[in-house]
mmCIF file of C-alpha atoms and ligand atoms in Angstrom:
data_model
loop_
_atom_site.group_PDB
_atom_site.id
_atom_site.type_symbol
_atom_site.label_atom_id
_atom_site.label_comp_id
_atom_site.label_asym_id
_atom_site.label_seq_id
_atom_site.Cartn_x
_atom_site.Cartn_y
_atom_site.Cartn_z
ATOM 1 C CA MET A 235 7.608 -2.673 -39.077
ATOM 2 C CA ASN A 236 4.656 -5.104 -39.117
ATOM 3 C CA VAL A 237 6.339 -8.457 -39.651
ATOM 4 C CA LEU A 238 4.685 -11.803 -40.483
ATOM 5 C CA VAL A 239 6.745 -14.587 -38.874
ATOM 6 C CA VAL A 240 5.789 -17.841 -40.563
ATOM 7 C CA GLY A 241 6.803 -20.666 -38.369
ATOM 8 C CA GLY A 242 6.919 -18.231 -35.481
ATOM 9 C CA ALA A 243 6.042 -20.984 -32.940
ATOM 10 C CA GLY A 244 9.077 -23.057 -33.897
ATOM 11 C CA TYR A 245 12.571 -23.042 -32.370
ATOM 12 C CA ILE A 246 14.266 -20.231 -34.282
ATOM 13 C CA GLY A 247 11.041 -18.377 -35.202
ATOM 14 C CA SER A 248 9.890 -18.049 -31.615
ATOM 15 C CA HIS A 249 13.201 -16.505 -30.612
ATOM 16 C CA CYS A 250 12.977 -14.117 -33.526
ATOM 17 C CA VAL A 251 9.497 -13.134 -32.494
ATOM 18 C CA ARG A 252 10.841 -12.085 -29.145
ATOM 19 C CA GLU A 253 13.680 -10.173 -30.663
ATOM 20 C CA LEU A 254 11.204 -8.371 -32.995
ATOM 21 C CA THR A 255 9.183 -7.217 -30.007
ATOM 22 C CA ALA A 256 12.212 -6.265 -28.021
ATOM 23 C CA THR A 257 13.457 -4.060 -30.902
ATOM 24 C CA GLY A 258 10.155 -2.222 -31.339
ATOM 25 C CA HIS A 259 8.672 -4.150 -34.320
ATOM 26 C CA ARG A 260 5.247 -5.755 -34.403
ATOM 27 C CA PRO A 261 5.401 -9.487 -34.996
ATOM 28 C CA VAL A 262 2.344 -11.416 -36.217
ATOM 29 C CA VAL A 263 2.664 -15.225 -36.213
ATOM 30 C CA VAL A 264 1.487 -17.898 -38.680
ATOM 31 C CA ASP A 265 2.161 -21.374 -37.487
ATOM 32 C CA ASN A 266 0.194 -24.526 -38.280
ATOM 33 C CA LEU A 267 1.478 -26.078 -35.026
ATOM 34 C CA VAL A 268 2.617 -29.286 -36.734
ATOM 35 C CA PHE A 269 5.997 -28.730 -35.070
ATOM 36 C CA GLY A 270 5.528 -25.322 -33.447
ATOM 37 C CA HIS A 271 4.313 -24.817 -29.887
ATOM 38 C CA ARG A 272 1.638 -22.142 -29.099
ATOM 39 C CA ALA A 273 3.190 -21.655 -25.672
ATOM 40 C CA ALA A 274 6.485 -20.467 -27.347
ATOM 41 C CA VAL A 275 4.786 -17.225 -28.442
ATOM 42 C CA ALA A 276 3.568 -14.579 -26.001
ATOM 43 C CA GLU A 277 -0.251 -14.356 -25.605
ATOM 44 C CA ASP A 278 -0.406 -10.837 -26.873
ATOM 45 C CA VAL A 279 1.213 -11.579 -30.250
ATOM 46 C CA PRO A 280 -1.428 -11.994 -33.046
ATOM 47 C CA PHE A 281 -1.332 -15.693 -33.905
ATOM 48 C CA TYR A 282 -2.958 -17.566 -36.824
ATOM 49 C CA SER A 283 -2.913 -21.310 -37.188
ATOM 50 C CA VAL A 284 -3.107 -21.599 -41.001
ATOM 51 C CA ASN A 285 -1.363 -23.701 -43.701
ATOM 52 C CA LEU A 286 0.500 -21.795 -46.416
ATOM 53 C CA GLY A 287 -1.482 -23.566 -49.129
ATOM 54 C CA ASN A 288 -4.482 -21.597 -47.891
ATOM 55 C CA GLU A 289 -3.622 -18.509 -50.068
ATOM 56 C CA SER A 290 -6.854 -16.745 -49.557
ATOM 57 C CA GLU A 291 -6.503 -16.858 -45.703
ATOM 58 C CA ILE A 292 -2.796 -15.855 -45.868
ATOM 59 C CA GLY A 293 -3.715 -12.906 -48.191
ATOM 60 C CA LYS A 294 -6.383 -11.718 -45.779
ATOM 61 C CA ILE A 295 -3.798 -11.830 -42.905
ATOM 62 C CA LEU A 296 -1.300 -9.832 -44.919
ATOM 63 C CA ARG A 297 -3.872 -7.069 -45.592
ATOM 64 C CA LYS A 298 -5.550 -7.131 -42.188
ATOM 65 C CA GLU A 299 -2.270 -6.889 -40.306
ATOM 66 C CA LYS A 300 -0.725 -4.434 -42.721
ATOM 67 C CA ILE A 301 2.367 -6.725 -43.162
ATOM 68 C CA GLU A 302 5.462 -4.998 -44.604
ATOM 69 C CA LEU A 303 7.928 -7.887 -44.433
ATOM 70 C CA VAL A 304 7.624 -11.709 -44.113
ATOM 71 C CA MET A 305 10.108 -13.959 -42.278
ATOM 72 C CA HIS A 306 9.815 -17.615 -43.244
ATOM 73 C CA PHE A 307 10.939 -20.267 -40.768
ATOM 74 C CA ALA A 308 8.407 -22.968 -41.493
ATOM 75 C CA ALA A 309 10.072 -26.146 -42.919
ATOM 76 C CA TYR A 310 10.729 -29.731 -42.214
ATOM 77 C CA ALA A 311 14.230 -30.194 -41.293
ATOM 78 C CA TYR A 312 15.021 -33.960 -40.839
ATOM 79 C CA VAL A 313 17.682 -34.690 -43.351
ATOM 80 C CA GLY A 314 17.293 -38.490 -43.142
ATOM 81 C CA GLU A 315 13.432 -38.318 -43.674
ATOM 82 C CA SER A 316 13.998 -36.006 -46.557
ATOM 83 C CA VAL A 317 15.877 -38.914 -48.290
ATOM 84 C CA THR A 318 13.207 -41.490 -47.546
ATOM 85 C CA ASP A 319 10.184 -39.235 -48.094
ATOM 86 C CA PRO A 320 11.303 -36.462 -50.531
ATOM 87 C CA LEU A 321 7.716 -35.699 -51.588
ATOM 88 C CA LYS A 322 7.051 -34.420 -48.112
ATOM 89 C CA TYR A 323 9.944 -32.051 -48.320
ATOM 90 C CA TYR A 324 9.248 -30.753 -51.873
ATOM 91 C CA PHE A 325 5.642 -30.042 -50.959
ATOM 92 C CA ASN A 326 6.296 -28.598 -47.543
ATOM 93 C CA ASN A 327 9.577 -26.761 -48.012
ATOM 94 C CA LEU A 328 9.241 -25.746 -51.684
ATOM 95 C CA ALA A 329 5.626 -25.742 -52.803
ATOM 96 C CA SER A 330 4.420 -24.171 -49.558
ATOM 97 C CA THR A 331 7.030 -21.369 -49.885
ATOM 98 C CA LEU A 332 5.944 -20.710 -53.395
ATOM 99 C CA HIS A 333 2.273 -20.341 -52.195
ATOM 100 C CA LEU A 334 3.507 -17.835 -49.645
ATOM 101 C CA LEU A 335 5.579 -15.937 -52.158
ATOM 102 C CA ARG A 336 2.664 -15.739 -54.681
ATOM 103 C CA CYS A 337 0.398 -14.436 -51.973
ATOM 104 C CA MET A 338 2.993 -11.853 -51.032
ATOM 105 C CA ILE A 339 3.602 -10.659 -54.525
ATOM 106 C CA GLY A 340 -0.134 -10.582 -55.210
ATOM 107 C CA SER A 341 -0.593 -8.461 -52.082
ATOM 108 C CA GLY A 342 2.377 -6.098 -52.778
ATOM 109 C CA VAL A 343 4.409 -7.317 -49.788
ATOM 110 C CA LYS A 344 7.924 -7.311 -51.219
ATOM 111 C CA LYS A 345 10.342 -7.862 -48.273
ATOM 112 C CA PHE A 346 11.252 -11.393 -47.452
ATOM 113 C CA VAL A 347 13.677 -13.023 -44.972
ATOM 114 C CA PHE A 348 14.330 -16.744 -45.630
ATOM 115 C CA SER A 349 15.742 -19.511 -43.441
ATOM 116 C CA SER A 350 18.198 -21.314 -45.547
ATOM 117 C CA THR A 351 20.908 -23.693 -44.444
ATOM 118 C CA CYS A 352 24.553 -24.609 -44.803
ATOM 119 C CA ALA A 353 23.168 -27.946 -46.111
ATOM 120 C CA THR A 354 22.868 -26.173 -49.447
ATOM 121 C CA TYR A 355 26.677 -26.379 -49.728
ATOM 122 C CA GLY A 356 26.705 -30.203 -49.638
ATOM 123 C CA ILE A 357 30.342 -31.284 -49.010
ATOM 124 C CA PRO A 358 32.135 -27.990 -49.420
ATOM 125 C CA ALA A 359 35.321 -27.726 -51.311
ATOM 126 C CA ARG A 360 37.056 -25.753 -48.584
ATOM 127 C CA MET A 361 36.580 -24.552 -45.040
ATOM 128 C CA PRO A 362 35.627 -22.052 -43.600
ATOM 129 C CA ILE A 363 32.674 -21.758 -45.880
ATOM 130 C CA THR A 364 32.160 -18.485 -47.706
ATOM 131 C CA GLU A 365 28.924 -17.533 -49.459
ATOM 132 C CA ASP A 366 30.504 -17.768 -52.943
ATOM 133 C CA LEU A 367 31.388 -21.495 -52.634
ATOM 134 C CA PRO A 368 29.442 -23.754 -55.125
ATOM 135 C CA GLN A 369 26.197 -25.178 -53.730
ATOM 136 C CA ALA A 370 25.597 -28.838 -54.315
ATOM 137 C CA PRO A 371 23.278 -30.238 -51.680
ATOM 138 C CA ILE A 372 23.540 -33.979 -50.966
ATOM 139 C CA ASN A 373 20.028 -34.544 -49.794
ATOM 140 C CA PRO A 374 16.444 -33.252 -50.722
ATOM 141 C CA TYR A 375 16.287 -31.077 -47.581
ATOM 142 C CA GLY A 376 19.204 -29.027 -48.758
ATOM 143 C CA GLN A 377 17.980 -29.162 -52.324
ATOM 144 C CA THR A 378 14.524 -27.699 -51.450
ATOM 145 C CA LYS A 379 16.231 -24.824 -49.621
ATOM 146 C CA LEU A 380 18.448 -24.197 -52.589
ATOM 147 C CA ASP A 381 15.501 -24.369 -54.921
ATOM 148 C CA VAL A 382 13.843 -21.627 -52.811
ATOM 149 C CA GLU A 383 17.004 -19.516 -53.024
ATOM 150 C CA ASN A 384 17.010 -19.848 -56.775
ATOM 151 C CA ALA A 385 13.327 -18.886 -56.979
ATOM 152 C CA LEU A 386 13.965 -15.875 -54.842
ATOM 153 C CA LYS A 387 16.656 -14.651 -57.335
ATOM 154 C CA ALA A 388 14.162 -14.931 -60.191
ATOM 155 C CA PHE A 389 11.443 -13.143 -58.230
ATOM 156 C CA ALA A 390 13.702 -10.326 -57.193
ATOM 157 C CA HIS A 391 14.576 -9.793 -60.874
ATOM 158 C CA ALA A 392 11.024 -10.161 -62.218
ATOM 159 C CA TYR A 393 8.841 -8.667 -59.410
ATOM 160 C CA GLY A 394 11.246 -6.421 -57.460
ATOM 161 C CA LEU A 395 11.034 -8.655 -54.393
ATOM 162 C CA SER A 396 13.816 -7.855 -51.871
ATOM 163 C CA PHE A 397 15.129 -10.751 -49.876
ATOM 164 C CA ALA A 398 17.738 -12.045 -47.571
ATOM 165 C CA ALA A 399 18.539 -15.747 -47.298
ATOM 166 C CA PHE A 400 20.347 -16.769 -44.187
ATOM 167 C CA ARG A 401 22.317 -19.948 -44.427
ATOM 168 C CA TYR A 402 22.310 -21.233 -40.826
ATOM 169 C CA PHE A 403 24.970 -23.432 -39.360
ATOM 170 C CA ASN A 404 24.033 -25.385 -36.128
ATOM 171 C CA ALA A 405 21.440 -23.328 -34.309
ATOM 172 C CA ALA A 406 21.700 -23.955 -30.556
ATOM 173 C CA GLY A 407 20.962 -22.624 -27.057
ATOM 174 C CA ALA A 408 17.890 -20.957 -25.688
ATOM 175 C CA ALA A 409 16.594 -17.571 -24.535
ATOM 176 C CA GLU A 410 18.871 -16.094 -21.792
ATOM 177 C CA ASP A 411 16.002 -16.147 -19.299
ATOM 178 C CA GLY A 412 15.379 -19.879 -19.918
ATOM 179 C CA THR A 413 11.703 -19.424 -20.802
ATOM 180 C CA ILE A 414 11.763 -20.665 -24.411
ATOM 181 C CA GLY A 415 14.113 -23.133 -26.081
ATOM 182 C CA GLU A 416 14.490 -26.117 -28.238
ATOM 183 C CA ASP A 417 11.690 -28.773 -28.189
ATOM 184 C CA HIS A 418 11.545 -31.099 -31.262
ATOM 185 C CA ASP A 419 9.717 -34.326 -31.573
ATOM 186 C CA PRO A 420 11.458 -36.388 -32.477
ATOM 187 C CA GLU A 421 14.691 -34.772 -31.178
ATOM 188 C CA THR A 422 17.697 -35.521 -33.227
ATOM 189 C CA HIS A 423 20.128 -32.659 -32.330
ATOM 190 C CA LEU A 424 23.245 -33.247 -30.401
ATOM 191 C CA ILE A 425 22.904 -30.716 -27.486
ATOM 192 C CA PRO A 426 19.381 -31.556 -26.302
ATOM 193 C CA LEU A 427 20.114 -35.326 -26.646
ATOM 194 C CA ALA A 428 23.338 -35.084 -24.743
ATOM 195 C CA ILE A 429 21.682 -33.026 -21.974
ATOM 196 C CA ALA A 430 18.907 -35.564 -21.755
ATOM 197 C CA ALA A 431 21.475 -38.303 -21.419
ATOM 198 C CA ALA A 432 23.327 -36.376 -18.633
ATOM 199 C CA THR A 433 20.058 -35.975 -16.654
ATOM 200 C CA GLY A 434 19.131 -39.689 -17.158
ATOM 201 C CA ARG A 435 15.993 -38.887 -19.276
ATOM 202 C CA ARG A 436 17.499 -40.832 -22.127
ATOM 203 C CA PRO A 437 19.927 -43.619 -22.272
ATOM 204 C CA GLU A 438 23.479 -42.825 -23.266
ATOM 205 C CA LEU A 439 24.276 -40.674 -26.233
ATOM 206 C CA ALA A 440 25.539 -42.391 -29.344
ATOM 207 C CA VAL A 441 28.508 -40.458 -30.805
ATOM 208 C CA PHE A 442 28.229 -40.916 -34.518
ATOM 209 C CA GLY A 443 31.768 -41.816 -35.491
ATOM 210 C CA ASN A 444 35.175 -41.144 -33.993
ATOM 211 C CA ASP A 445 37.239 -41.905 -37.050
ATOM 212 C CA TYR A 446 36.896 -38.722 -39.030
ATOM 213 C CA PRO A 447 39.894 -36.800 -40.176
ATOM 214 C CA THR A 448 39.479 -34.259 -37.402
ATOM 215 C CA PRO A 449 41.626 -33.532 -34.310
ATOM 216 C CA ASP A 450 39.676 -35.891 -31.991
ATOM 217 C CA GLY A 451 38.079 -37.983 -34.718
ATOM 218 C CA THR A 452 34.564 -36.670 -34.170
ATOM 219 C CA CYS A 453 32.679 -34.301 -36.483
ATOM 220 C CA LEU A 454 33.315 -30.485 -36.331
ATOM 221 C CA ARG A 455 30.276 -28.211 -36.498
ATOM 222 C CA ASP A 456 29.667 -24.495 -36.064
ATOM 223 C CA TYR A 457 27.137 -24.033 -33.161
ATOM 224 C CA VAL A 458 25.546 -20.632 -33.220
ATOM 225 C CA HIS A 459 23.227 -19.196 -30.627
ATOM 226 C CA VAL A 460 19.610 -18.856 -31.614
ATOM 227 C CA ASP A 461 19.515 -15.267 -30.290
ATOM 228 C CA ASP A 462 22.546 -14.304 -32.345
ATOM 229 C CA LEU A 463 20.653 -15.784 -35.391
ATOM 230 C CA SER A 464 17.579 -13.658 -34.482
ATOM 231 C CA ARG A 465 19.586 -10.436 -34.316
ATOM 232 C CA ALA A 466 20.946 -10.911 -37.852
ATOM 233 C CA HIS A 467 17.353 -11.216 -39.175
ATOM 234 C CA ILE A 468 16.507 -7.735 -37.831
ATOM 235 C CA ALA A 469 19.901 -6.196 -38.698
ATOM 236 C CA VAL A 470 19.182 -6.912 -42.400
ATOM 237 C CA PHE A 471 15.976 -4.810 -42.504
ATOM 238 C CA ASP A 472 17.640 -1.685 -43.803
ATOM 239 C CA LYS A 473 19.190 -3.499 -46.671
ATOM 240 C CA LEU A 474 15.820 -4.728 -47.871
ATOM 241 C CA ALA A 475 14.591 -1.184 -48.509
ATOM 242 C CA ALA A 476 16.058 -1.272 -52.041
ATOM 243 C CA PRO A 477 13.660 -3.070 -54.456
ATOM 244 C CA GLY A 478 15.133 -6.282 -55.924
ATOM 245 C CA ALA A 479 17.831 -6.682 -53.365
ATOM 246 C CA GLY A 480 19.019 -10.242 -53.125
ATOM 247 C CA LEU A 481 21.272 -11.063 -50.202
ATOM 248 C CA PHE A 482 22.903 -14.238 -48.897
ATOM 249 C CA TYR A 483 24.590 -14.588 -45.596
ATOM 250 C CA ASN A 484 26.213 -17.477 -43.717
ATOM 251 C CA LEU A 485 25.226 -17.407 -40.024
ATOM 252 C CA GLY A 486 27.712 -19.248 -37.959
ATOM 253 C CA THR A 487 30.427 -18.158 -35.426
ATOM 254 C CA GLY A 488 33.377 -19.448 -37.527
ATOM 255 C CA THR A 489 34.503 -21.606 -34.652
ATOM 256 C CA PRO A 490 34.602 -25.408 -35.250
ATOM 257 C CA THR A 491 33.656 -27.508 -32.249
ATOM 258 C CA SER A 492 33.845 -31.269 -32.107
ATOM 259 C CA VAL A 493 31.143 -33.607 -30.744
ATOM 260 C CA LEU A 494 33.381 -34.550 -27.857
ATOM 261 C CA GLU A 495 33.982 -30.863 -27.107
ATOM 262 C CA VAL A 496 30.309 -30.335 -26.945
ATOM 263 C CA LEU A 497 29.965 -33.238 -24.464
ATOM 264 C CA ARG A 498 32.758 -31.752 -22.373
ATOM 265 C CA ALA A 499 31.014 -28.314 -22.299
ATOM 266 C CA ILE A 500 27.741 -30.045 -21.206
ATOM 267 C CA GLU A 501 29.614 -31.823 -18.402
ATOM 268 C CA THR A 502 31.246 -28.561 -17.215
ATOM 269 C CA VAL A 503 28.008 -26.547 -17.298
ATOM 270 C CA THR A 504 25.687 -29.231 -15.774
ATOM 271 C CA GLY A 505 28.250 -30.861 -13.348
ATOM 272 C CA LYS A 506 26.923 -34.172 -14.719
ATOM 273 C CA LYS A 507 28.630 -36.892 -16.789
ATOM 274 C CA VAL A 508 27.267 -37.450 -20.382
ATOM 275 C CA PRO A 509 27.147 -41.254 -20.666
ATOM 276 C CA HIS A 510 28.131 -42.006 -24.235
ATOM 277 C CA THR A 511 29.202 -44.824 -26.630
ATOM 278 C CA ILE A 512 30.865 -44.591 -30.053
ATOM 279 C CA ALA A 513 28.489 -45.609 -32.779
ATOM 280 C CA PRO A 514 28.985 -45.863 -36.476
ATOM 281 C CA ARG A 515 29.009 -42.731 -38.560
ATOM 282 C CA ARG A 516 25.629 -41.261 -39.521
ATOM 283 C CA ALA A 517 25.001 -41.298 -43.254
ATOM 284 C CA GLY A 518 25.409 -37.951 -44.916
ATOM 285 C CA ASP A 519 27.461 -36.308 -42.059
ATOM 286 C CA PRO A 520 30.377 -34.280 -43.541
ATOM 287 C CA PRO A 521 33.437 -34.362 -41.259
ATOM 288 C CA ALA A 522 33.491 -30.501 -40.831
ATOM 289 C CA LEU A 523 31.195 -27.661 -41.541
ATOM 290 C CA TYR A 524 31.892 -24.173 -40.328
ATOM 291 C CA ALA A 525 31.271 -20.747 -41.574
ATOM 292 C CA ASP A 526 33.248 -17.751 -42.498
ATOM 293 C CA PRO A 527 30.852 -15.097 -40.980
ATOM 294 C CA ALA A 528 32.781 -12.081 -42.325
ATOM 295 C CA LYS A 529 30.146 -11.029 -44.805
ATOM 296 C CA ALA A 530 27.392 -10.819 -42.175
ATOM 297 C CA ARG A 531 29.743 -9.060 -39.726
ATOM 298 C CA HIS A 532 30.895 -6.470 -42.264
ATOM 299 C CA GLU A 533 27.610 -5.817 -44.169
ATOM 300 C CA LEU A 534 25.196 -6.119 -41.334
ATOM 301 C CA GLY A 535 27.367 -5.152 -38.440
ATOM 302 C CA TRP A 536 26.430 -8.545 -36.969
ATOM 303 C CA SER A 537 28.262 -9.365 -33.767
ATOM 304 C CA ILE A 538 28.107 -12.658 -31.923
ATOM 305 C CA LYS A 539 27.187 -12.435 -28.243
ATOM 306 C CA TYR A 540 27.826 -16.182 -27.568
ATOM 307 C CA PRO A 541 31.136 -17.037 -29.190
ATOM 308 C CA GLY A 542 31.827 -20.157 -27.237
ATOM 309 C CA ILE A 543 30.169 -23.513 -26.767
ATOM 310 C CA GLU A 544 30.003 -23.319 -22.999
ATOM 311 C CA ALA A 545 28.079 -20.043 -23.082
ATOM 312 C CA ILE A 546 25.639 -21.491 -25.600
ATOM 313 C CA VAL A 547 25.281 -24.793 -23.624
ATOM 314 C CA ALA A 548 24.635 -22.747 -20.470
ATOM 315 C CA THR A 549 21.465 -21.236 -21.956
ATOM 316 C CA ALA A 550 20.312 -24.618 -23.280
ATOM 317 C CA TRP A 551 20.832 -26.133 -19.877
ATOM 318 C CA LYS A 552 18.779 -23.266 -18.174
ATOM 319 C CA TRP A 553 15.876 -24.031 -20.509
ATOM 320 C CA HIS A 554 16.032 -27.850 -20.246
ATOM 321 C CA GLU A 555 16.522 -27.858 -16.457
ATOM 322 C CA ALA A 556 13.461 -25.696 -15.906
ATOM 323 C CA HIS A 557 11.371 -27.430 -18.683
ATOM 324 C CA PRO A 558 12.413 -31.139 -18.713
ATOM 325 C CA ASP A 559 9.292 -31.994 -20.752
ATOM 326 C CA GLY A 560 9.630 -28.934 -23.113
ATOM 327 C CA PHE A 561 6.460 -26.860 -23.754
ATOM 328 C CA GLY A 562 3.118 -27.469 -22.228
ATOM 329 C CA LYS A 563 3.398 -31.135 -21.377
HETATM 330 N N1 UDP B 858 25.565 -36.257 -33.321
HETATM 331 C C1 UDP B 858 25.946 -37.352 -32.532
HETATM 332 N N2 UDP B 858 24.991 -38.018 -31.855
HETATM 333 C C2 UDP B 858 23.703 -37.672 -31.840
HETATM 334 C C3 UDP B 858 23.307 -36.488 -32.567
HETATM 335 C C4 UDP B 858 24.275 -35.896 -33.295
HETATM 336 O O1 UDP B 858 27.094 -37.793 -32.554
HETATM 337 O O2 UDP B 858 22.828 -38.399 -31.258
HETATM 338 C C5 UDP B 858 26.567 -35.534 -34.097
HETATM 339 C C6 UDP B 858 26.338 -35.565 -35.582
HETATM 340 O O3 UDP B 858 26.951 -36.630 -36.207
HETATM 341 C C7 UDP B 858 27.039 -34.151 -35.957
HETATM 342 C C8 UDP B 858 26.861 -33.352 -34.781
HETATM 343 O O4 UDP B 858 26.528 -34.231 -33.695
HETATM 344 O O5 UDP B 858 28.368 -34.358 -36.151
HETATM 345 C C9 UDP B 858 25.702 -32.363 -34.815
HETATM 346 O O6 UDP B 858 24.486 -33.059 -35.292
HETATM 347 P P1 UDP B 858 23.070 -32.421 -35.225
HETATM 348 O O7 UDP B 858 22.061 -33.459 -35.620
HETATM 349 O O8 UDP B 858 22.778 -31.689 -33.889
HETATM 350 O O9 UDP B 858 23.096 -31.252 -36.364
HETATM 351 P P2 UDP B 858 23.518 -31.301 -37.841
HETATM 352 O O10 UDP B 858 24.963 -30.971 -37.912
HETATM 353 O O11 UDP B 858 23.147 -32.671 -38.370
HETATM 354 O O12 UDP B 858 22.695 -30.267 -38.473
#
């Protein structure tokens, strides 16, 4: 299929572009390069640096490239910033997506794969998280993702749009060959920050709280390899053939891992100590978030290639070791 990958120069998008090429599809990238990196996408992949608000340009790309399906990764994803500057998030994550969807529907492109998040669940009533749990986001980031999910349901009903929304848990790791990986500015994620502390590129890591009701007192998260995420996006294609299909899947491994376990895995993989201190809890961090991935496994035949934190960290380390300054610096 000809697949438009919006946000294809970002972390998850760029890995998905590779997976599309590897599985015989034809990716076309749209990325305004606010957070994306041109160097994360192969030179021979068609690339357009356009904002989603530019509907006439996006419409032209859909027609020219004969796009059959759109994957949408472009979003701002700093939870704290979404609280202090919600307008930015409503415009970028919600309004931009509506522009994109209006263009698609106007151009007759009716298959859509959306990057949603476990942040739509807020503080879940039980663990592991199944897709049917109530969604009650506790910050504007999660709310804008849920707003898009709800718009998609209405568009499926009204316009015959077929969509899959993937609720990611903690995307982590890098391409197996170490050539592309995570490069955020500013970086806020645990694994790249802890690796940077281990290599002395940053001062010690602050562990946000060790008094949570968890086995070692630090937060439990579900780290899922970025290539495992990518494979689910392609595994869902067949299901989108039916007009009006509306699908929701949690993408996580189902294994909870604590912050201290992540640090230990980094020490094992790199052979270096991760200097760290215990800091106060970070506002808005639930004690535990992990998926029940059974639905994606059963319905998509999704299997996880990187089930353990050490295997995930090993790929992240390969990337960071070879590219200490990330892309193109
Ligand atoms: N974390 C931490 N120190 C940091 C960054 C993150 O202790 O410098 C913790 C954070 O509190 C959470 C886990 O690591 O429990 C994963 O955080 P991250 O920001 O990577 O992802 P999130 O779970 O917020 O999506």
